[in-house]
Coordinates of C-alpha atoms and ligand atoms in Angstrom, one line a residue:
X1 CA 1.4 1.6 23.7
X2 CA 0.7 1.4 20.0
X3 CA -2.5 3.0 18.9
X4 CA -4.2 1.3 16.0
X5 CA -5.4 4.1 13.8
X6 CA -6.7 2.0 10.9
X7 CA -8.3 -1.4 11.3
X8 CA -9.3 -3.5 8.2
X9 CA -11.4 -6.4 9.3
X10 CA -12.3 -9.3 7.0
X11 CA -12.5 -6.9 4.1
X12 CA -13.9 -8.2 0.8
X13 CA -14.2 -6.4 -2.5
X14 CA -15.7 -8.2 -5.4
X15 CA -16.5 -6.7 -8.8
X16 CA -19.1 -7.9 -11.2
X17 CA -17.5 -8.0 -14.6
X18 CA -18.7 -9.1 -18.0
X19 CA -21.1 -12.0 -18.3
X20 CA -22.1 -11.3 -14.7
X21 CA -18.9 -13.1 -13.5
X22 CA -17.6 -12.2 -10.0
X23 CA -14.0 -11.0 -9.7
X24 CA -12.7 -11.5 -6.2
X25 CA -10.3 -8.7 -6.0
X26 CA -9.9 -8.7 -2.2
X27 CA -11.0 -11.6 0.0
X28 CA -11.2 -11.6 3.7
X29 CA -8.3 -9.3 4.4
X30 CA -7.5 -8.2 8.0
X31 CA -4.7 -6.0 9.2
X32 CA -4.2 -2.9 11.3
X33 CA -1.9 0.1 11.0
X34 CA -0.4 1.7 14.1
X35 CA -0.3 5.5 14.4
X36 CA 3.0 6.8 13.1
X37 CA 4.2 3.6 11.4
X38 CA 4.7 2.7 7.8
X39 CA 2.8 -0.5 6.9
X40 CA 3.9 -2.0 3.6
X41 CA 1.5 -3.9 1.4
X42 CA 3.3 -6.0 -1.3
X43 CA 2.3 -8.5 -3.9
X44 CA 2.5 -8.9 -7.7
X45 CA 0.4 -7.0 -10.2
X46 CA -3.4 -7.6 -9.9
X47 CA -3.3 -9.1 -6.3
X48 CA -5.6 -6.4 -5.0
X49 CA -3.4 -3.8 -3.4
X50 CA -4.9 -0.7 -5.1
X51 CA -8.4 -2.1 -4.5
X52 CA -7.7 -2.2 -0.8
X53 CA -6.3 1.3 -0.8
X54 CA -9.4 2.6 -2.7
X55 CA -11.8 0.8 -0.5
X56 CA -10.2 2.3 2.6
X57 CA -10.5 5.7 1.0
X58 CA -14.2 5.1 0.4
X59 CA -13.6 5.3 -3.4
X60 CA -15.1 1.8 -3.7
X61 CA -18.0 0.4 -1.7
X62 CA -16.9 -2.7 0.3
X63 CA -18.5 -6.1 -0.5
X64 CA -18.1 -7.2 3.1
X65 CA -16.1 -6.6 6.3
X66 CA -15.2 -3.3 8.0
X67 CA -12.7 -0.5 7.7
X68 CA -12.4 1.4 10.9
X69 CA -10.4 4.6 11.0
X70 CA -9.8 6.4 14.3
X71 CA -12.7 4.3 15.8
X72 CA -15.2 5.1 13.0
X73 CA -16.5 2.8 10.3
X74 CA -15.6 4.6 7.1
X75 CA -18.4 3.0 5.1
X76 CA -21.1 4.3 7.5
X77 CA -20.2 7.9 7.1
X78 CA -22.7 10.3 5.4
X79 CA -21.5 12.2 2.4
X80 CA -21.2 15.3 4.6
X81 CA -19.2 13.5 7.2
X82 CA -17.0 11.9 4.5
X83 CA -16.0 15.3 3.3
X84 CA -14.5 16.4 6.6
X85 CA -13.2 12.9 7.5
X86 CA -11.1 12.4 4.4
X87 CA -9.1 15.6 5.0
X88 CA -7.2 13.4 7.4
X89 CA -6.5 10.7 4.8
X90 CA -4.9 11.3 1.4
X91 CA -3.6 9.2 -1.4
X92 CA -0.4 9.5 -3.5
X93 CA -0.9 7.7 -6.9
X94 CA 1.3 5.4 -8.8
X95 CA 1.7 7.3 -12.0
X96 CA 2.8 10.9 -11.6
X97 CA 2.2 11.4 -15.3
X98 CA -1.5 10.4 -15.3
X99 CA -2.5 11.7 -11.9
X100 CA -1.8 15.4 -12.4
X101 CA -4.1 17.5 -14.6
X102 CA -1.9 18.6 -17.5
X103 CA -3.9 21.9 -18.0
X104 CA -3.4 23.1 -14.4
X105 CA -0.3 24.9 -13.2
X106 CA 1.5 23.4 -10.3
X107 CA 0.1 26.1 -8.1
X108 CA -3.5 25.1 -9.2
X109 CA -2.8 21.4 -8.7
X110 CA -1.6 22.0 -5.1
X111 CA -4.1 24.6 -4.1
X112 CA -7.2 22.8 -5.5
X113 CA -7.8 20.6 -2.3
X114 CA -7.4 23.8 -0.2
X115 CA -10.0 25.6 -2.2
X116 CA -12.4 22.6 -2.1
X117 CA -12.2 22.7 1.6
X118 CA -12.2 26.5 1.9
X119 CA -9.0 26.4 3.9
X120 CA -7.9 30.0 3.3
X121 CA -10.0 33.1 2.9
X122 CA -7.0 35.1 1.6
X123 CA -5.5 34.1 -1.8
X124 CA -2.2 35.4 -0.5
X125 CA -2.1 33.0 2.5
X126 CA -3.1 30.1 0.2
X127 CA -0.2 31.0 -2.2
X128 CA 2.2 31.2 0.7
X129 CA 1.2 27.7 1.8
X130 CA 1.7 26.5 -1.8
X131 CA 5.2 27.9 -1.7
X132 CA 5.9 26.4 1.6
X133 CA 4.7 23.0 0.4
X134 CA 6.9 23.2 -2.7
X135 CA 9.9 23.8 -0.5
X136 CA 8.9 21.0 1.9
X137 CA 9.0 18.5 -1.0
X138 CA 12.3 19.8 -2.4
X139 CA 11.0 22.1 -5.2
X140 CA 10.8 25.9 -5.1
X141 CA 8.4 28.7 -5.6
X142 CA 9.6 29.4 -9.1
X143 CA 8.0 26.1 -10.0
X144 CA 4.5 27.3 -9.0
X145 CA 3.5 28.8 -12.4
X146 CA 4.8 25.9 -14.5
X147 CA 2.8 22.9 -15.9
X148 CA 3.3 19.3 -14.9
X149 CA 4.7 18.3 -18.3
X150 CA 7.7 20.6 -17.7
X151 CA 8.9 18.4 -14.9
X152 CA 10.8 15.1 -14.7
X153 CA 9.0 12.0 -13.3
X154 CA 10.6 12.4 -9.8
X155 CA 9.7 16.1 -9.7
X156 CA 6.1 15.3 -10.7
X157 CA 5.9 12.8 -8.0
X158 CA 7.1 15.5 -5.6
X159 CA 4.2 17.7 -6.9
X160 CA 1.8 14.8 -6.2
X161 CA 3.2 14.6 -2.7
X162 CA 2.8 18.3 -2.1
X163 CA -0.8 18.0 -3.2
X164 CA -1.4 15.1 -0.8
X165 CA 0.1 17.2 2.0
X166 CA -2.0 20.3 1.2
X167 CA -4.7 19.5 3.8
X168 CA -2.2 18.5 6.5
X169 CA -3.4 14.8 6.6
X170 CA -2.4 12.4 9.3
X171 CA -2.7 9.2 7.1
X172 CA -1.3 8.8 3.6
X173 CA -2.0 5.9 1.3
X174 CA 1.0 5.8 -1.1
X175 CA 0.0 3.5 -4.0
X176 CA 3.2 2.5 -5.7
X177 CA 4.5 6.1 -5.5
X178 CA 7.9 5.2 -6.9
X179 CA 7.3 2.4 -9.4
X180 CA 7.1 4.7 -12.4
X181 CA 10.4 6.4 -11.5
X182 CA 14.1 5.6 -12.4
X183 CA 15.9 3.6 -9.7
X184 CA 18.2 6.5 -8.9
X185 CA 15.2 8.8 -8.2
X186 CA 13.2 6.2 -6.3
X187 CA 15.6 6.4 -3.3
X188 CA 15.2 10.2 -3.2
X189 CA 11.5 10.0 -3.1
X190 CA 11.5 7.3 -0.5
X191 CA 13.9 9.5 1.6
X192 CA 11.6 12.5 1.2
X193 CA 8.6 10.4 2.4
X194 CA 10.6 9.2 5.4
X195 CA 11.7 12.8 6.3
X196 CA 8.1 14.1 5.9
X197 CA 6.9 11.3 8.1
X198 CA 9.3 12.3 10.9
X199 CA 8.5 16.0 10.6
X200 CA 4.7 15.6 10.4
X201 CA 4.1 12.5 12.4
X202 CA 2.5 10.8 9.4
X203 CA 1.2 7.3 9.2
X204 CA 1.7 5.5 5.9
X205 CA 0.1 2.6 4.1
X206 CA 2.8 2.0 1.5
X207 CA 1.8 -0.1 -1.5
X208 CA 4.4 -1.7 -3.8
X209 CA 5.2 -4.8 -5.7
X210 CA 9.0 -4.6 -5.0
X211 CA 9.8 -6.2 -1.7
X212 CA 13.3 -4.7 -1.5
X213 CA 12.0 -1.1 -1.5
X214 CA 9.2 -1.8 0.9
X215 CA 11.7 -3.2 3.4
X216 CA 13.6 0.0 3.6
X217 CA 10.6 2.1 4.5
X218 CA 8.2 -0.3 6.4
X219 CA 7.9 -1.1 10.0
X220 CA 5.6 -4.1 9.3
X221 CA 4.7 -5.7 6.0
X222 CA 1.7 -7.6 4.7
X223 CA 2.2 -9.9 1.7
X224 CA -0.7 -10.5 -0.7
X225 CA -1.4 -13.1 -3.3
X226 CA -4.5 -13.2 -5.5
X227 CA -6.7 -11.1 -3.2
X228 CA -5.6 -12.7 0.0
X229 CA -3.1 -11.7 2.7
X230 CA -0.8 -14.7 3.1
X231 CA 1.7 -13.4 5.7
X232 CA 2.2 -10.4 7.9
X233 CA 4.9 -9.4 10.4
X234 CA 7.6 -6.9 11.3
X235 CA 10.0 -6.1 8.3
X236 CA 13.1 -7.7 9.9
X237 CA 11.2 -10.9 10.8
X238 CA 9.8 -11.2 7.3
X239 CA 13.2 -11.0 5.8
X240 CA 15.0 -13.1 8.4
X241 CA 12.4 -15.8 8.8
X242 CA 9.7 -15.8 6.1
X243 CA 7.2 -18.6 6.7
X244 CA 4.9 -18.6 3.7
X245 CA 6.3 -20.4 0.5
X246 CA 5.1 -17.4 -1.5
X247 CA 7.0 -14.9 0.6
X248 CA 10.1 -17.2 0.4
X249 CA 9.8 -17.1 -3.4
X250 CA 9.5 -13.3 -3.5
X251 CA 12.5 -12.9 -1.2
X252 CA 14.6 -15.3 -3.2
X253 CA 14.2 -13.2 -6.3
X254 CA 15.8 -10.1 -4.6
X255 CA 19.5 -10.0 -5.6
X256 CA 22.0 -9.8 -2.7
X257 CA 25.0 -7.5 -3.2
X258 CA 27.5 -10.0 -1.7
X259 CA 28.5 -12.2 -4.7
X260 CA 29.4 -15.2 -2.5
X261 CA 26.0 -15.3 -0.8
X262 CA 24.3 -14.5 -4.1
X263 CA 26.0 -17.5 -5.8
X264 CA 25.3 -20.0 -3.1
X265 CA 21.7 -19.1 -2.6
X266 CA 18.7 -21.0 -3.9
X267 CA 16.3 -19.1 -6.1
X268 CA 12.7 -20.3 -5.9
X269 CA 11.1 -20.1 -9.3
X270 CA 7.3 -20.2 -9.2
X271 CA 5.9 -22.5 -11.8
X272 CA 2.7 -21.9 -13.7
X273 CA 0.5 -18.9 -14.4
X274 CA -1.1 -16.6 -11.9
X275 CA -4.7 -17.8 -11.7
X276 CA -7.6 -15.5 -12.5
X277 CA -9.4 -13.8 -9.5
X278 CA -12.6 -14.7 -11.4
X279 CA -12.1 -18.3 -10.9
X280 CA -9.5 -18.7 -8.1
X281 CA -8.2 -22.1 -7.0
X282 CA -10.2 -24.0 -4.3
X283 CA -8.7 -24.1 -0.8
X284 CA -5.4 -22.2 -0.7
X285 CA -5.3 -19.8 -3.7
X286 CA -1.5 -20.2 -3.9
X287 CA -1.5 -24.0 -4.1
X288 CA -1.4 -24.3 -7.9
X289 CA 2.1 -22.7 -7.8
X290 CA 3.3 -23.8 -4.3
X291 CA 6.3 -26.0 -4.2
X292 CA 5.1 -27.4 -0.8
X293 CA 1.5 -28.0 -1.7
X294 CA -0.2 -31.0 0.1
X295 CA -3.6 -32.7 -0.4
X296 CA -5.4 -30.6 2.1
X297 CA -4.4 -27.4 0.3
X298 CA -7.0 -27.9 -2.5
X299 CA -9.7 -28.8 0.0
X300 CA -9.5 -26.3 2.8
X301 CA -8.7 -22.6 2.8
X302 CA -5.9 -22.1 5.4
X303 CA -6.8 -20.1 8.5
X304 CA -5.1 -16.7 9.1
X305 CA -3.3 -17.4 12.3
X306 CA -0.6 -15.9 14.6
X307 CA 2.0 -18.6 14.5
X308 CA 4.7 -16.6 16.3
X309 CA 4.3 -13.5 18.3
X310 CA 2.9 -10.8 15.9
X311 CA 3.8 -13.0 12.9
X312 CA 0.7 -14.1 11.0
X313 CA 0.4 -16.6 8.1
X314 CA -2.2 -18.4 6.2
X315 CA -0.7 -21.7 5.2
X316 CA -1.5 -25.4 6.1
X317 CA 2.2 -26.1 6.7
X318 CA 1.7 -24.3 10.0
X319 CA -1.6 -25.8 11.1
X320 CA 0.0 -28.2 13.6
X321 CA 3.0 -26.2 14.5
X322 CA 1.7 -23.6 16.9
X323 CA 4.0 -24.2 19.9
X324 CA 6.4 -26.3 17.6
X325 CA 7.9 -23.5 15.5
X326 CA 9.8 -25.4 12.9
X327 CA 7.6 -26.9 10.2
X328 CA 8.7 -29.1 7.4
X329 CA 12.3 -28.4 6.3
X330 CA 11.9 -24.6 6.0
Ligands
LIG401 N1 -13.0 -1.2 -11.1 C1 -12.7 -2.4 -11.3 N2 -13.6 -3.2 -12.0 C2 -13.4 -4.5 -12.2 N3 -12.2 -5.2 -11.9 C3 -11.3 -4.4 -11.2 C4 -11.5 -3.0 -10.9 N4 -10.4 -2.6 -10.2 C5 -9.6 -3.6 -10.1 N5 -10.1 -4.7 -10.7 C6 -9.5 -6.1 -10.8 O1 -9.2 -6.4 -9.4 C7 -8.0 -7.2 -9.3 C8 -7.1 -6.4 -8.4 O2 -6.7 -5.2 -9.0 P1 -5.8 -4.1 -8.3 O3 -5.7 -2.9 -9.1 O4 -6.3 -3.9 -6.9 O5 -4.4 -4.8 -8.2 P2 -3.0 -4.3 -7.8 O6 -2.4 -5.3 -6.8 O7 -3.1 -2.9 -7.3 O8 -2.1 -4.4 -9.1 P3 -1.0 -3.4 -9.7 O9 0.3 -3.8 -9.0 O10 -0.9 -3.8 -11.1 O11 -1.3 -2.0 -9.5 C9 -7.4 -7.2 -10.7 O12 -7.8 -8.5 -11.3 C10 -8.2 -6.1 -11.5 O13 -8.3 -6.4 -12.8
LIG402 MG1 -2.3 -1.1 -8.1

C-alpha cells in the first residue's frame, strides 16, 4: 500500500505586486507524493513550480488550500513546532553558485544546519559526520576546508546536496537541482540523487522545466502551466499517452535519438506569448495557445478529473469522454 506522505490540496498562492495587482502564481493545485517515490513537477519558467516548493516548506504563507505532511497541516504549526518539523524536509536549490555562502568553508556550509539543531555535542563527531557526508556525495574530506568558489558547478551542487542531507531528512524538495549544470554533469548528479534515494529511503519532489530529465528520475509527473496543474500521471503513461495538448507540445519538443522516428514525427509549436499570471486568460488558462481550443474553453475553467486510472487532466476535450477513452483525434 502506498503511503501518502505529502498532500497538497487546492493550494493557492497569490502575490500582491505593484499597483496592488494580484499575481496568481499558484492556483488550486492538488497532488500527493507517496513515501519513497520521486514526484516530478514540470513546466516552463514562471509557471509556479518554485512557489509550490517554497509554500510546502513554509517559506511562503499560503493564500488558500492545505499542505499536509505526515498527517499534519504545515501552515498550522507554531514556530517551535516548525523548527523540529522541518528537520524532516529539506530543499536543494537551483543555483549552486548563489545558494552557498561564499565566505564559509565547505565544512561550515555543511555543519551549519547541524549546529542550528544542536545535533552534536562534540565538534569531533560533527566533523566526522561532515566527512562522511562529503564521501556520500562523491567528494572527500580534503574538500572540507576549501571555499565554494574553488569548486566546479557539479561539485558545488554536491556540496548543496550534502548540506541538505546533514539533518538526515526524509523528504527533499529538489528545485531544478541540475539546470545550472553542463549536460554531462547533469546525469552524474541525477544518478547521485537516485543512489541516495535508494540508500536512505528518501522521498523527492523533483522540480524541473526539462521533461526529458524528469522522466528518468520520476515515478509520477505533474505538468504545470501558468499556475495550474494540467496533467498528472505515472511517467510512462505521460510519455506513452499524453492527454493534455500542452503536455503533447512539451513532449513533441524532446528530440528522439532514432533519426527515422525523429524525421517523421510532428512537432507541435505553440503559438503566441505566455500570458501574465497577473491577468490570466478566462476559462482554461492554456486556451490562448491551445491548438485544440473550443468555445467552452474561454467560458469555463476545466475540472481536474481522473479520466483514466490514476491519470488526471484538466481539459474540456475530456469532459464527455470518461468511459469513452479516445477523444477528438488525439
Ligand atoms: N516573492 C514573489 N513576489 C511576487 N511574485 C513572485 C514571487 N515569487 C514568484 N513570483 C511570481 O510567481 C510566478 C511563479 O514564479 P515561480 O518562481 O514559482 O516560477 P517557476 O516555475 O519556479 O519558474 P522558473 O522555472 O523560472 O524557476 C512568476 O510570475 C513570478 O514572477
Ligand atoms: Mg523556479
